[in-house]
Short mmCIF file of C-alpha atoms and ligand atoms in Angstrom, two decimals:
data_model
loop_
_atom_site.label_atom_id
_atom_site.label_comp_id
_atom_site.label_asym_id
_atom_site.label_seq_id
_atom_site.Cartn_x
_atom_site.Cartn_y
_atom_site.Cartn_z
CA UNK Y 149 -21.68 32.85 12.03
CA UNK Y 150 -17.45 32.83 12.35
CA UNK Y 151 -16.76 31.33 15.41
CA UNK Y 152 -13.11 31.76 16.25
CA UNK Y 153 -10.81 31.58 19.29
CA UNK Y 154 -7.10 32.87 19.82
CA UNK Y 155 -5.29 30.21 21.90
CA UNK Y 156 -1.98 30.21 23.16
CA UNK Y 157 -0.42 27.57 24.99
CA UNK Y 158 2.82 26.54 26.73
CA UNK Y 159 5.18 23.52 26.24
CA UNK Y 160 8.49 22.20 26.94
CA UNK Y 161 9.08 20.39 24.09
CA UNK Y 162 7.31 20.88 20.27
CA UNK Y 163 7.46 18.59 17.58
CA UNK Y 164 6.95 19.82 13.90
CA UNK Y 165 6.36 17.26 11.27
CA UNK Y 166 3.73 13.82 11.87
CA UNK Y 167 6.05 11.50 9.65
CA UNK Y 168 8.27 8.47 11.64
CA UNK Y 169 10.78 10.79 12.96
CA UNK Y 170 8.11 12.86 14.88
CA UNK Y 171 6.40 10.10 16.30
CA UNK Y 172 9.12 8.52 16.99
CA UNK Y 173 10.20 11.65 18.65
CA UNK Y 174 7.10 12.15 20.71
CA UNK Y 175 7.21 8.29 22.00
CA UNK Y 176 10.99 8.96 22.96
CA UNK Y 177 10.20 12.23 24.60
CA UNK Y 178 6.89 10.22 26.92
CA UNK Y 179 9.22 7.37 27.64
CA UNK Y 180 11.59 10.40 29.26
CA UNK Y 181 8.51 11.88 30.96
CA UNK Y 182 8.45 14.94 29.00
CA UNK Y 183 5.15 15.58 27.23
CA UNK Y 184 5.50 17.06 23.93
CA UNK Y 185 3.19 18.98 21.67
CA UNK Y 186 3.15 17.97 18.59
CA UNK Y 187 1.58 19.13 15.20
CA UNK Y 188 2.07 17.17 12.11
CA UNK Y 189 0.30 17.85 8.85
CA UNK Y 190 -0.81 14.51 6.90
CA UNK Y 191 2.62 12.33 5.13
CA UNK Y 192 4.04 9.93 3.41
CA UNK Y 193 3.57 7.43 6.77
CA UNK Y 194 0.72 6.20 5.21
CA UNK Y 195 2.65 5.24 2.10
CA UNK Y 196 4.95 3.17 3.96
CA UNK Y 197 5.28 -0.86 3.43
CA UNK Y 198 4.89 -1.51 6.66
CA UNK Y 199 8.89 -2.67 7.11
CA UNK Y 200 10.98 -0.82 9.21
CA UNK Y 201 14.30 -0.32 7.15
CA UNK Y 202 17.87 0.38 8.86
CA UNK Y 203 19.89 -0.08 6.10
CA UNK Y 204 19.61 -1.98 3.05
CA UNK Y 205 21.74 -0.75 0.93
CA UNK Y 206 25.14 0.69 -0.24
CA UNK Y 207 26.53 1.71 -3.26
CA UNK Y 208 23.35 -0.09 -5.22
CA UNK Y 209 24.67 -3.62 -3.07
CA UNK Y 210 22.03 -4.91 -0.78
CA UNK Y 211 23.57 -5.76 2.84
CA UNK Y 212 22.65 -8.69 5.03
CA UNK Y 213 24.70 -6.92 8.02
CA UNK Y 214 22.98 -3.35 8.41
CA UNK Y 215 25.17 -2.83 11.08
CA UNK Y 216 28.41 -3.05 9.66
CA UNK Y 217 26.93 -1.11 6.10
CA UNK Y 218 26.91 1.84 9.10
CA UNK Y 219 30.07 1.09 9.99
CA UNK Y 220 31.43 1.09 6.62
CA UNK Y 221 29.32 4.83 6.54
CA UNK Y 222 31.37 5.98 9.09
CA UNK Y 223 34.51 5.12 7.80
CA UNK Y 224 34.04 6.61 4.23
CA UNK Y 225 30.81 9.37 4.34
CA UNK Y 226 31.08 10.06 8.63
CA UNK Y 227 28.38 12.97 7.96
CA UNK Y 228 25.79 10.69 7.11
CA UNK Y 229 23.06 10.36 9.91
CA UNK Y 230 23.31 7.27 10.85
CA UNK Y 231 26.83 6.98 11.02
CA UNK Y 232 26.65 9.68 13.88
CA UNK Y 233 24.57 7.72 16.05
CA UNK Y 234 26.34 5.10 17.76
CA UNK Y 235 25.10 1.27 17.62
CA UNK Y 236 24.29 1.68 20.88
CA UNK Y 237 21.52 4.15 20.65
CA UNK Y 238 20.30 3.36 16.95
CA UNK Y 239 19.73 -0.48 18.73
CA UNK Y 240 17.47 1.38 21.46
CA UNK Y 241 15.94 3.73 18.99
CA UNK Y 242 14.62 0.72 17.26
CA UNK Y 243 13.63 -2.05 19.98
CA UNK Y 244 11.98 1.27 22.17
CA UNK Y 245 10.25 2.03 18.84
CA UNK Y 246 8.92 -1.30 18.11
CA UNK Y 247 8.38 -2.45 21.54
CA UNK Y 248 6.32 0.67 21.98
CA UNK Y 249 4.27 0.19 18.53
CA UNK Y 250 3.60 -3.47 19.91
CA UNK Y 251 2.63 -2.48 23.19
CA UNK Y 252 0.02 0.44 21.62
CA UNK Y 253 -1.90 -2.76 19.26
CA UNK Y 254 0.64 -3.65 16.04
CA UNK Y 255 3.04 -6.20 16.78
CA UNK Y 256 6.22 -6.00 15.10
CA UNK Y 257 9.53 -8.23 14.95
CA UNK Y 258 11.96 -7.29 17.47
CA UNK Y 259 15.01 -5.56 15.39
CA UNK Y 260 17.71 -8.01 15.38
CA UNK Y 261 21.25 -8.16 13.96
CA UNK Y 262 20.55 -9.23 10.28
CA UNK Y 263 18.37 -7.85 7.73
CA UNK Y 264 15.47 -9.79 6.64
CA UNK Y 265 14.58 -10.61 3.43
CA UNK Y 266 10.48 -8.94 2.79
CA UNK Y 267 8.55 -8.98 0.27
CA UNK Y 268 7.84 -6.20 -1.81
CA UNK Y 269 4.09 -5.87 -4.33
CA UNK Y 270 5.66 -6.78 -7.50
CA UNK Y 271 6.97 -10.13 -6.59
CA UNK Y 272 10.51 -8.75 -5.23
CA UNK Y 273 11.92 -8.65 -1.63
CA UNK Y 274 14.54 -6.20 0.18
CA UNK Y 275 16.37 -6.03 3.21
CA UNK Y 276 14.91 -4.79 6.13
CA UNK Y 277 15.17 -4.81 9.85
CA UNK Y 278 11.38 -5.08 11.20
CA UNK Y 279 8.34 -6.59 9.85
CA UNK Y 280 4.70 -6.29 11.34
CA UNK Y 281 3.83 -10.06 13.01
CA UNK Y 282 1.36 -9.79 9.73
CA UNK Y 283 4.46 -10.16 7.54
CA UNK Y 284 6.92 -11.91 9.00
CA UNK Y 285 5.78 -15.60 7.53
CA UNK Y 286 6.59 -14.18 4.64
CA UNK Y 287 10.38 -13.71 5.11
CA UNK Y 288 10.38 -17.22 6.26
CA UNK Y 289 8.61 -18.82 3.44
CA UNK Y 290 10.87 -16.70 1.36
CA UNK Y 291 13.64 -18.33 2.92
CA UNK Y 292 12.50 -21.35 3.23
CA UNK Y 293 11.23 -21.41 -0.16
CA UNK Y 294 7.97 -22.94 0.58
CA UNK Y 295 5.12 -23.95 -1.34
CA UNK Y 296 2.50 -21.08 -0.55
CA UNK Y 297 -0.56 -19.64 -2.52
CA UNK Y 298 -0.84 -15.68 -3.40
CA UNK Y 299 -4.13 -14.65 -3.72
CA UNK Y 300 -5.10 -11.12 -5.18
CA UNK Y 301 -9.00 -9.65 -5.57
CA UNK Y 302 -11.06 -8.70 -8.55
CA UNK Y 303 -11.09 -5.28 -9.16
CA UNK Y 304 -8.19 -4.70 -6.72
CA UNK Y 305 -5.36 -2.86 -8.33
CA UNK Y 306 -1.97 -2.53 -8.42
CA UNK Y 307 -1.68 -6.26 -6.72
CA UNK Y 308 -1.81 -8.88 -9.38
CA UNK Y 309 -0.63 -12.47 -7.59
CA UNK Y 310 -0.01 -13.81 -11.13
CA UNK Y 311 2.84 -11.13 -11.34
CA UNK Y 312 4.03 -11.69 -8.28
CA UNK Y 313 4.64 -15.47 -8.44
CA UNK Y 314 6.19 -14.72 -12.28
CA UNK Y 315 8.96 -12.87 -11.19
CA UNK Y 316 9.36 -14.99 -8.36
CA UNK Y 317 9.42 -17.55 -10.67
CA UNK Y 318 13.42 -18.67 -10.89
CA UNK Y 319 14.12 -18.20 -7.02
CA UNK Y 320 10.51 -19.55 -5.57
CA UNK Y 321 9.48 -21.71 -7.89
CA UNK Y 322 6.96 -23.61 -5.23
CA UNK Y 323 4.85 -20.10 -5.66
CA UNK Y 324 0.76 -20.82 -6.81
CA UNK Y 325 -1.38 -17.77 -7.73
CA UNK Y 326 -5.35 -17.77 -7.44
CA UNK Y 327 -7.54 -14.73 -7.69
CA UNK Y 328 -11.13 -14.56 -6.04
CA UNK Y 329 -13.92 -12.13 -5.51
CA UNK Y 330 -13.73 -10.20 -2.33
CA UNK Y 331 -17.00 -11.20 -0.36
CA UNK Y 332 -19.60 -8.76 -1.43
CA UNK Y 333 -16.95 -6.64 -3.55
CA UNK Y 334 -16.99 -9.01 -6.71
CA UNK Y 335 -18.74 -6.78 -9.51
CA UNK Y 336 -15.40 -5.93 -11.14
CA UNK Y 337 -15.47 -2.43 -10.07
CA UNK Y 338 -12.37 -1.51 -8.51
CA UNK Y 339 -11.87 -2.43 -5.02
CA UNK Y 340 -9.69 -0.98 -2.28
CA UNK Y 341 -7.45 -2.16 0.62
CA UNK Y 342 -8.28 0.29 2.78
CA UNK Y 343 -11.96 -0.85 2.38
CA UNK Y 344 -11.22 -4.67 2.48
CA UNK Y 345 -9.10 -4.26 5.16
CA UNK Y 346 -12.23 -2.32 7.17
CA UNK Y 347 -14.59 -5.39 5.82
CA UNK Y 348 -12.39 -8.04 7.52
CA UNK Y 349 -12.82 -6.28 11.16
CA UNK Y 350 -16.32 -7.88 10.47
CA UNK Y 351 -16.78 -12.21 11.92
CA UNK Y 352 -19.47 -12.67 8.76
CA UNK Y 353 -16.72 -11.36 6.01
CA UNK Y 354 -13.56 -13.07 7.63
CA UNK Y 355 -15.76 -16.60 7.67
CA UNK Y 356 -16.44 -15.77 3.93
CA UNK Y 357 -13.50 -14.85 2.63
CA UNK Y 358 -11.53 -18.02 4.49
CA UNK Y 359 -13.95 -20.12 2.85
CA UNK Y 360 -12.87 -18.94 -0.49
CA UNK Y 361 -9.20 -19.23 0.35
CA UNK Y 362 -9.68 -22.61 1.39
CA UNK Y 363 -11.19 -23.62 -1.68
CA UNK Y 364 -8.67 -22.03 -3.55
CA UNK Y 365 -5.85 -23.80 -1.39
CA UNK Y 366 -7.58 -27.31 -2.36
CA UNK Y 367 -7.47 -26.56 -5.94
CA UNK Y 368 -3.75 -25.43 -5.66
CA UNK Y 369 -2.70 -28.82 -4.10
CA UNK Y 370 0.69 -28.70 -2.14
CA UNK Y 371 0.34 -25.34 0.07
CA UNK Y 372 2.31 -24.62 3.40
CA UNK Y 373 1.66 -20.90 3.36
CA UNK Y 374 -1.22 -18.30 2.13
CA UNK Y 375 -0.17 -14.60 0.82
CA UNK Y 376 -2.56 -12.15 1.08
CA UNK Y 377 -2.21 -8.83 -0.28
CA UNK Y 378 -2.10 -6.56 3.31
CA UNK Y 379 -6.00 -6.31 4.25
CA UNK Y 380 -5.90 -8.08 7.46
CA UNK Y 381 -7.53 -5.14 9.33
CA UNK Y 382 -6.71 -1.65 10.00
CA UNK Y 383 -7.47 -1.67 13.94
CA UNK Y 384 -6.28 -4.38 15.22
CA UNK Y 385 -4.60 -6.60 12.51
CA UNK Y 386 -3.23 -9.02 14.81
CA UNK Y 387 -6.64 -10.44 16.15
CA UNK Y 388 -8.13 -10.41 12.40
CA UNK Y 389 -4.48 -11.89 11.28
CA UNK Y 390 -4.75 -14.74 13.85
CA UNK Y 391 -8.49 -15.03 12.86
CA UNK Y 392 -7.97 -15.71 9.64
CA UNK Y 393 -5.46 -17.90 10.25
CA UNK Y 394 -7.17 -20.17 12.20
CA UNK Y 395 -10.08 -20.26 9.60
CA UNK Y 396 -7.84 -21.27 6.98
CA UNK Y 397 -5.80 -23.47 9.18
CA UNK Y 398 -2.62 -21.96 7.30
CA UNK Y 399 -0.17 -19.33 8.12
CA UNK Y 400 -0.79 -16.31 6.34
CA UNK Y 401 1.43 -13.58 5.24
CA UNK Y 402 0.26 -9.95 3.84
CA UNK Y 403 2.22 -8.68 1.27
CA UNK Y 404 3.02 -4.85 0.87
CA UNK Y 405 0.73 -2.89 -1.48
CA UNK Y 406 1.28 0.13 -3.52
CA UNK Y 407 0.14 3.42 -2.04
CA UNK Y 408 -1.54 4.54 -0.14
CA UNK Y 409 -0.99 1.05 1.84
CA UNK Y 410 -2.91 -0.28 4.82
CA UNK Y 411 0.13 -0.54 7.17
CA UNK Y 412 1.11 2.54 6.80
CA UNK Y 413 -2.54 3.90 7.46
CA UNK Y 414 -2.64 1.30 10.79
CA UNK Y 415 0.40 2.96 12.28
CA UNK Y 416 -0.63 6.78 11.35
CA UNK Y 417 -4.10 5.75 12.87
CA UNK Y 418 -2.14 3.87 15.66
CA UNK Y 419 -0.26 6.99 16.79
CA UNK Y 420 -3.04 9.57 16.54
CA UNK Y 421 -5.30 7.38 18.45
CA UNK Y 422 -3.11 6.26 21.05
CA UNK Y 423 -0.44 8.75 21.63
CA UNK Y 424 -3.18 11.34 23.20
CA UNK Y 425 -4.31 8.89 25.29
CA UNK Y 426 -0.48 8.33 26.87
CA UNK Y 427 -0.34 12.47 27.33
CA UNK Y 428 0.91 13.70 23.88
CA UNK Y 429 -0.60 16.82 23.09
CA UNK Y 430 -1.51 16.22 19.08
CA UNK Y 431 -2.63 18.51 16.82
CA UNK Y 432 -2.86 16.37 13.62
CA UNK Y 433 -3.72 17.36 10.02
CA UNK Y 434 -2.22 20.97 11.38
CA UNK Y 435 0.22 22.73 9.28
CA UNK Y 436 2.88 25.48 11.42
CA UNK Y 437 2.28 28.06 9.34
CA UNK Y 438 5.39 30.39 10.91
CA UNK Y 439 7.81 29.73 13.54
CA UNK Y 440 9.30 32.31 15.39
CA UNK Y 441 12.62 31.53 17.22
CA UNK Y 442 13.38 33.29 20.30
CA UNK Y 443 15.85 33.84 23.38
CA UNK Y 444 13.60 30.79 25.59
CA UNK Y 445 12.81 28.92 23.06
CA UNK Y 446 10.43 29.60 20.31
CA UNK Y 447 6.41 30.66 19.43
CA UNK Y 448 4.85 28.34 16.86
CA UNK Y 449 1.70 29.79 14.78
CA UNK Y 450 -1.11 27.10 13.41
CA UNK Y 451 -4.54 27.16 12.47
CA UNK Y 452 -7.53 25.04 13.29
CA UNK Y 453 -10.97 25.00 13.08
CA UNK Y 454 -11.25 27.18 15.65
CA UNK Y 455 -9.00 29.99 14.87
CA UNK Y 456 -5.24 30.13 15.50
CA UNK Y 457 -2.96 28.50 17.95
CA UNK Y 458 -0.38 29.86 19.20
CA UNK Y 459 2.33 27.12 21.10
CA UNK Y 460 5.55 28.56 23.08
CA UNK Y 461 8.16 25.78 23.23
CA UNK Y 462 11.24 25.76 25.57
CA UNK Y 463 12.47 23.36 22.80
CA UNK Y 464 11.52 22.30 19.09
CA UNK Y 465 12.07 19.40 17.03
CA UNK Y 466 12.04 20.10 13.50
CA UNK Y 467 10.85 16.51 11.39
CA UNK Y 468 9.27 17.86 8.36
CA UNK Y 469 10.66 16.15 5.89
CA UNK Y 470 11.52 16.67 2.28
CA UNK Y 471 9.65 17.53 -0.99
CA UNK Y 472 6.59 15.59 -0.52
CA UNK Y 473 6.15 16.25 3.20
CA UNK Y 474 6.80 20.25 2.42
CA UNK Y 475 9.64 20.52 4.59
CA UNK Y 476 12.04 21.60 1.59
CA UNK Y 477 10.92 23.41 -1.52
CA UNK Y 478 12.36 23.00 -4.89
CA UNK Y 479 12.05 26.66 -6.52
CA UNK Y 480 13.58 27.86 -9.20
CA UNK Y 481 16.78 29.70 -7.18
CA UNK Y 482 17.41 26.84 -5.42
CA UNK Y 483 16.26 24.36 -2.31
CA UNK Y 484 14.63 26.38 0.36
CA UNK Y 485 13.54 25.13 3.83
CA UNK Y 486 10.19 26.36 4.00
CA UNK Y 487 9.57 27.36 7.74
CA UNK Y 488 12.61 29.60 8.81
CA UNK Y 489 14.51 29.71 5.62
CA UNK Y 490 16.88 27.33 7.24
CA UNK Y 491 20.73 26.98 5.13
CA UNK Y 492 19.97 23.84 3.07
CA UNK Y 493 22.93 21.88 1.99
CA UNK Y 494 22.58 21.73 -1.69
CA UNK Y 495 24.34 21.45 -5.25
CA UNK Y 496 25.56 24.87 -6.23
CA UNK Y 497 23.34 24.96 -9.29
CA UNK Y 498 19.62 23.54 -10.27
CA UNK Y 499 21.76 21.90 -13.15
CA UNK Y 500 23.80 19.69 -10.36
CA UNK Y 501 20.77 18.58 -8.99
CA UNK Y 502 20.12 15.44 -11.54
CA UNK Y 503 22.37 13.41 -13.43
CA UNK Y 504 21.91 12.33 -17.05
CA UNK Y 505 20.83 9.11 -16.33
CA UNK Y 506 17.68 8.30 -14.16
CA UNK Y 507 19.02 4.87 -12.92
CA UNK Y 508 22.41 6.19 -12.41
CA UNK Y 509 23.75 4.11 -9.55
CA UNK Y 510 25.18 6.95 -7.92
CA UNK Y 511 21.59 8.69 -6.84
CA UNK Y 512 21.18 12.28 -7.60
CA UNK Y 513 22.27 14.57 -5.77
CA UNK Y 514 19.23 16.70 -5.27
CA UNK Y 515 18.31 13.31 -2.95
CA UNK Y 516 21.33 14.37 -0.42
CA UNK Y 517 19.95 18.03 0.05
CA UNK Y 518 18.60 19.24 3.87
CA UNK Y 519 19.51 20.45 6.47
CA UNK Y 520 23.17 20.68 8.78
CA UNK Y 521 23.22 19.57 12.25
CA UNK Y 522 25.71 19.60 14.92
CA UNK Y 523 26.48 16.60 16.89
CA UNK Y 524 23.85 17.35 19.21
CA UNK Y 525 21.65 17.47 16.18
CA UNK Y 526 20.87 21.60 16.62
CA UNK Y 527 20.23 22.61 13.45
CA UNK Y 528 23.21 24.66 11.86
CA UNK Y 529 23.09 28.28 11.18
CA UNK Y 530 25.26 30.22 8.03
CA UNK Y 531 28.16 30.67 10.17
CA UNK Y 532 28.34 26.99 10.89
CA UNK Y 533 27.45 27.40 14.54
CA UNK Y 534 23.65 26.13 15.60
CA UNK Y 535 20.98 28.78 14.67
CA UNK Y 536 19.73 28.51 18.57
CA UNK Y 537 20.93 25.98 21.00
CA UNK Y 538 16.61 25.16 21.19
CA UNK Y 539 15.88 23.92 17.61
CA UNK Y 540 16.73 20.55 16.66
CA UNK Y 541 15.74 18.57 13.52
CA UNK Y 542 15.26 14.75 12.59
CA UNK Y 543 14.63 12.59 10.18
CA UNK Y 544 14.44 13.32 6.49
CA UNK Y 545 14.97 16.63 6.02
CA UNK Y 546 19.05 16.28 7.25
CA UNK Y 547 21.04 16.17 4.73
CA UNK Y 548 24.03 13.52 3.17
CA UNK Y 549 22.07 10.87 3.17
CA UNK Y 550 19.72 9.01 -0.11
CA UNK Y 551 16.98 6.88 2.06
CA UNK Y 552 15.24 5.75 -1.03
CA UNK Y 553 17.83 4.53 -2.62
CA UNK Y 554 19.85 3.27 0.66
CA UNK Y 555 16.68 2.07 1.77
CA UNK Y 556 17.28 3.78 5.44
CA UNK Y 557 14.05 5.82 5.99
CA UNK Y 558 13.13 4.39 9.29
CA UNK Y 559 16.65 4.03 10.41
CA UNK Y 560 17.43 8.00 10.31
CA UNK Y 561 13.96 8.78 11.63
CA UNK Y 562 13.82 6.50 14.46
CA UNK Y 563 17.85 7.28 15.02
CA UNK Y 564 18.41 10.56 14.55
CA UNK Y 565 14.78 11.67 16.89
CA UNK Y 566 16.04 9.30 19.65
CA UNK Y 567 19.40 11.57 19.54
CA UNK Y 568 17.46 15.08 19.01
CA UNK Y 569 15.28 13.93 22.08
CA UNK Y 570 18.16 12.73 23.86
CA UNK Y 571 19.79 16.22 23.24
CA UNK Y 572 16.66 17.93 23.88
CA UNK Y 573 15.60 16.52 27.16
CA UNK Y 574 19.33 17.15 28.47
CA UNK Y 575 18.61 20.89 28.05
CA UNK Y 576 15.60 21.06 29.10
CA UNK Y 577 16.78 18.95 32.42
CA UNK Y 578 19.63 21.48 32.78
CA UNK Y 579 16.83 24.40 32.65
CA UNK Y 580 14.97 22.84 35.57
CA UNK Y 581 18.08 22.59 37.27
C1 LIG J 748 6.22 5.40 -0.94
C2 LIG J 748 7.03 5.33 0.32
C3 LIG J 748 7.37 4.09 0.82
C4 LIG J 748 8.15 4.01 1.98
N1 LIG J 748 8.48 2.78 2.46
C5 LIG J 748 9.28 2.68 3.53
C6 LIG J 748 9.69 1.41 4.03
O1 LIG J 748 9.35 0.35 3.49
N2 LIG J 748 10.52 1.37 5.10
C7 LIG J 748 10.97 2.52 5.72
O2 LIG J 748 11.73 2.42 6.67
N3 LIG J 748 10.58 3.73 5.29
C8 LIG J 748 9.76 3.84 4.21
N4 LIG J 748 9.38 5.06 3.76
C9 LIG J 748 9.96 6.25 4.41
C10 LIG J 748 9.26 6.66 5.69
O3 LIG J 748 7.88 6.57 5.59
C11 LIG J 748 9.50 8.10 6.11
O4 LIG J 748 8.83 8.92 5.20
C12 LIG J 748 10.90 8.55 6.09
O5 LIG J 748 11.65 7.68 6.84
C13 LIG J 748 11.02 9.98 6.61
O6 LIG J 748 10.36 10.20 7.84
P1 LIG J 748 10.23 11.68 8.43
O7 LIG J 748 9.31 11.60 9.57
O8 LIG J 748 11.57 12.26 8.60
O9 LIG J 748 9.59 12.53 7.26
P2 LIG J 748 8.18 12.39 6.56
O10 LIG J 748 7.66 11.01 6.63
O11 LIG J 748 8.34 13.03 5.24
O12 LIG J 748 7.23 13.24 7.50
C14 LIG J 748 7.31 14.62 7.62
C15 LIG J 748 5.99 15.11 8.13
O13 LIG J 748 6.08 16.49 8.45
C16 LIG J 748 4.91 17.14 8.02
N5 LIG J 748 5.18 18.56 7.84
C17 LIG J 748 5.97 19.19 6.95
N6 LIG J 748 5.95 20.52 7.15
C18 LIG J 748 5.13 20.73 8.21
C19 LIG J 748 4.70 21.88 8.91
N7 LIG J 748 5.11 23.11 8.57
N8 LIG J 748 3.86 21.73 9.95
C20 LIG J 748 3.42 20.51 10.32
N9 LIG J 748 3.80 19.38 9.70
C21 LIG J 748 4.64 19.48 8.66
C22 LIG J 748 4.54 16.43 6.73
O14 LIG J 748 3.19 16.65 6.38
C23 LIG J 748 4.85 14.98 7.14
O15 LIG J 748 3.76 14.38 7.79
C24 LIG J 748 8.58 5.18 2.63
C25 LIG J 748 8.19 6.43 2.14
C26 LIG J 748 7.45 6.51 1.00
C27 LIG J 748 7.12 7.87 0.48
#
């Protein structure tokens, strides 16, 4: 039996894309009172270390002072992203952001002025501006260079504690490595964070895996700090953090893993969970399959299990990010924005899009495609002017910027959706008026 529905509902504002610039849009749009709709297909958030990044870096240099790397932006490339936001707002983008993901069950580090220094799987750190509280002992054992023991799992990998003290090695020499068998995960088939991280919600497997780190910590000898790789829960890593903490009687740091990584699965789990519950209208795992822009606003098509959706916005918010989230397409005439054939800033030929050498310090410049905005962040039409004065976009998918390699993926997200919201719920406001 088909069972199907036609649906069609009404919204003032829509967000497109489920990635940190739409839920960072969404949480910006609640804190304004407006109650957005928002349909995000499944991203790279849960690929994420966990970190928060503003800026790290600039011309291959890593910065200590994020905040004058933007200034430095807007004195020699002014179209990047986040040298059109002003301190001002990027500083409330981030401590709304993080004060909100604390308040909804992750803690996080209040953005400050400096980068810190995190640490990264391999035994390598890089700046950031906010760690979860499950990090942050990290950075300061980093710093401090303490004496601390990294444990890693049989069968776990992609995590190997023995690597990650060796290249450690010259800076942190204090560093001790141990592995152990996960409690009831020890056969030497492979093992997963996700799952460990699940296991540890559970009193019995906390008790039994602290009693294994504490035997490990005797046999190390001298040890002020315990890295974990990040399994501390997926719910509610705080309480399991502290838990463990207490049963070790050590501070314990998580390290990053590769992906698909446990923070980045707490937060996406974090936001689909919670977010309803504080009036967002989610529809996640959902794809837009066509967007149709019009005089009021604009009429966006989905499908779910029961049949199509159809969602009339008075405004949009376009976050879908590049390549990997399908928000550009790479195709053989060019770089195509794949829901209204948007202008994508782009090299003139597929031959400009790489340079000869993979670790060229410049970046390539296929990273710097997207999309044009205006000041008010409306997208930007062929004749330079905004396509409609309703669609705005966010995060990724603008163009002149590199986040990978300036390690600035957070900081565009969180900056430029505070700005698109900003701009969004000023129209919206004049509307009503
Ligand atoms: C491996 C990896 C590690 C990272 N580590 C860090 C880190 O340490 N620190 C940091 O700050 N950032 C990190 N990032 C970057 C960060 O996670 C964000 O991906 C990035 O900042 C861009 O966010 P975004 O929301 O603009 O785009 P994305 O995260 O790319 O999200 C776009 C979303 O839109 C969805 N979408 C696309 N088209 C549609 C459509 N038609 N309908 C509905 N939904 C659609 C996609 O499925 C996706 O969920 C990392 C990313 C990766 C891939």
């Amino acid at each position: 039996m088909e069972f199907t529905q036609n649906r069609s509902y009404s919204t003032r504002l829509a967000v497109i894309g489920s990635g940190l610039a739409g839920f960072s849009a969404s949480i910006f749009a609640l804190d304004r009172g407006i109650t957005p709709y928002q349909i995000g297909n499944t991203g790279p958030l849960a690929y994420t270390t966990g970190y928060f990044d503003l800026l790290g870096y600039l011309d291959g240099a890593a910065l200590a002072d994020p905040w004058a790397g933007i200034a430095r932006l807007r004195a020699e490339a002014p179209e990047h992203p986040l040298a059109r936001v002003s301190d001002a707002d990027v500083r409330a983008a981030f401590s709304r952001f993080c004060a909100a993901v604390t308040e909804m069950g992750i803690s996080y580090t209040l953005s400050g002025g400096e980068n810190l220094r995190a640490l990264l799987p391999a035994g390598l750190s890089k700046p950031t501006l906010s760690v979860p509280a499950t990090m942050i002992a990290g950075v300061e054992a980093l710093a401090a260079r303490e004496p601390a023991l990294v444990v890693d799992f049989v069968g776990l990998p992609g995590f190997s504690a023995r690597e990650f003290a060796a290249n450690f090695k010259s800076i942190w020499p204090t560093l001790e490595f141990a592995r152990l068998g996960f409690p009831e995960m020890e056969t030497g088939a492979e093992v997963y964070p996700e799952v460990m991280a699940r296991a540890l919600e559970v009193p019995a497997h906390r008790e039994a895996l602290a009693e294994r780190i504490r035997g490990a910590v005797r046999e190390a000898g001298e040890v002020a700090f315990v890295g974990l790789p990040a399994i501390l829960g997926v719910h509610a890593p705080d309480r399991v953090h502290k838990e463990m903490e207490r049963l070790v009687g050590l501070p314990i740091f998580e390290i990053p893993t590769m992906p698909p990584a446990v923070p980045g699965l707490r937060l996406r789990e974090l936001f689909e969970q919670v977010l309803p519950e504080r009036g967002l209208v989610l529809a996640p795992h959902r794809k837009v399959e066509r967007l149709e822009l019009r005089d009021g606003g604009a009429i966006l098509h989905f499908t779910d299990n029961f049949g199509e959706v159809t969602v009339e916005a008075e405004a949009v918010i376009l976050a879908t990010g590049r390549f990997l989230s399908g928000g550009l397409a790479a195709e053989r005439g060019g770089i195509r924005e794949t829901l209204l054939d948007l202008p994508v800033e782009q090299p003139e030929t597929r031959a400009d899009w790489y340079r000869e050498d993979y670790f060229d310090p410049r970046g390539h410049a296929i990273n710097r495609a997207g999309l044009l905005v205006d000041d008010a962040f409306r997208v930007l039409g062929p004749d330079g002017g905004p396509v409609s004065s309703r669609l705005f976009a966010a995060g990724a998918v603008l163009a002149r910027q590199d986040w990978v390699r300036q390690r600035c993926g957070a900081g565009i997200a969180l900056a430029t959706a505070f700005r698109a919201v900003e701009e969004a719920a000023a129209l919206l406001e004049e509307r009503v008026g």
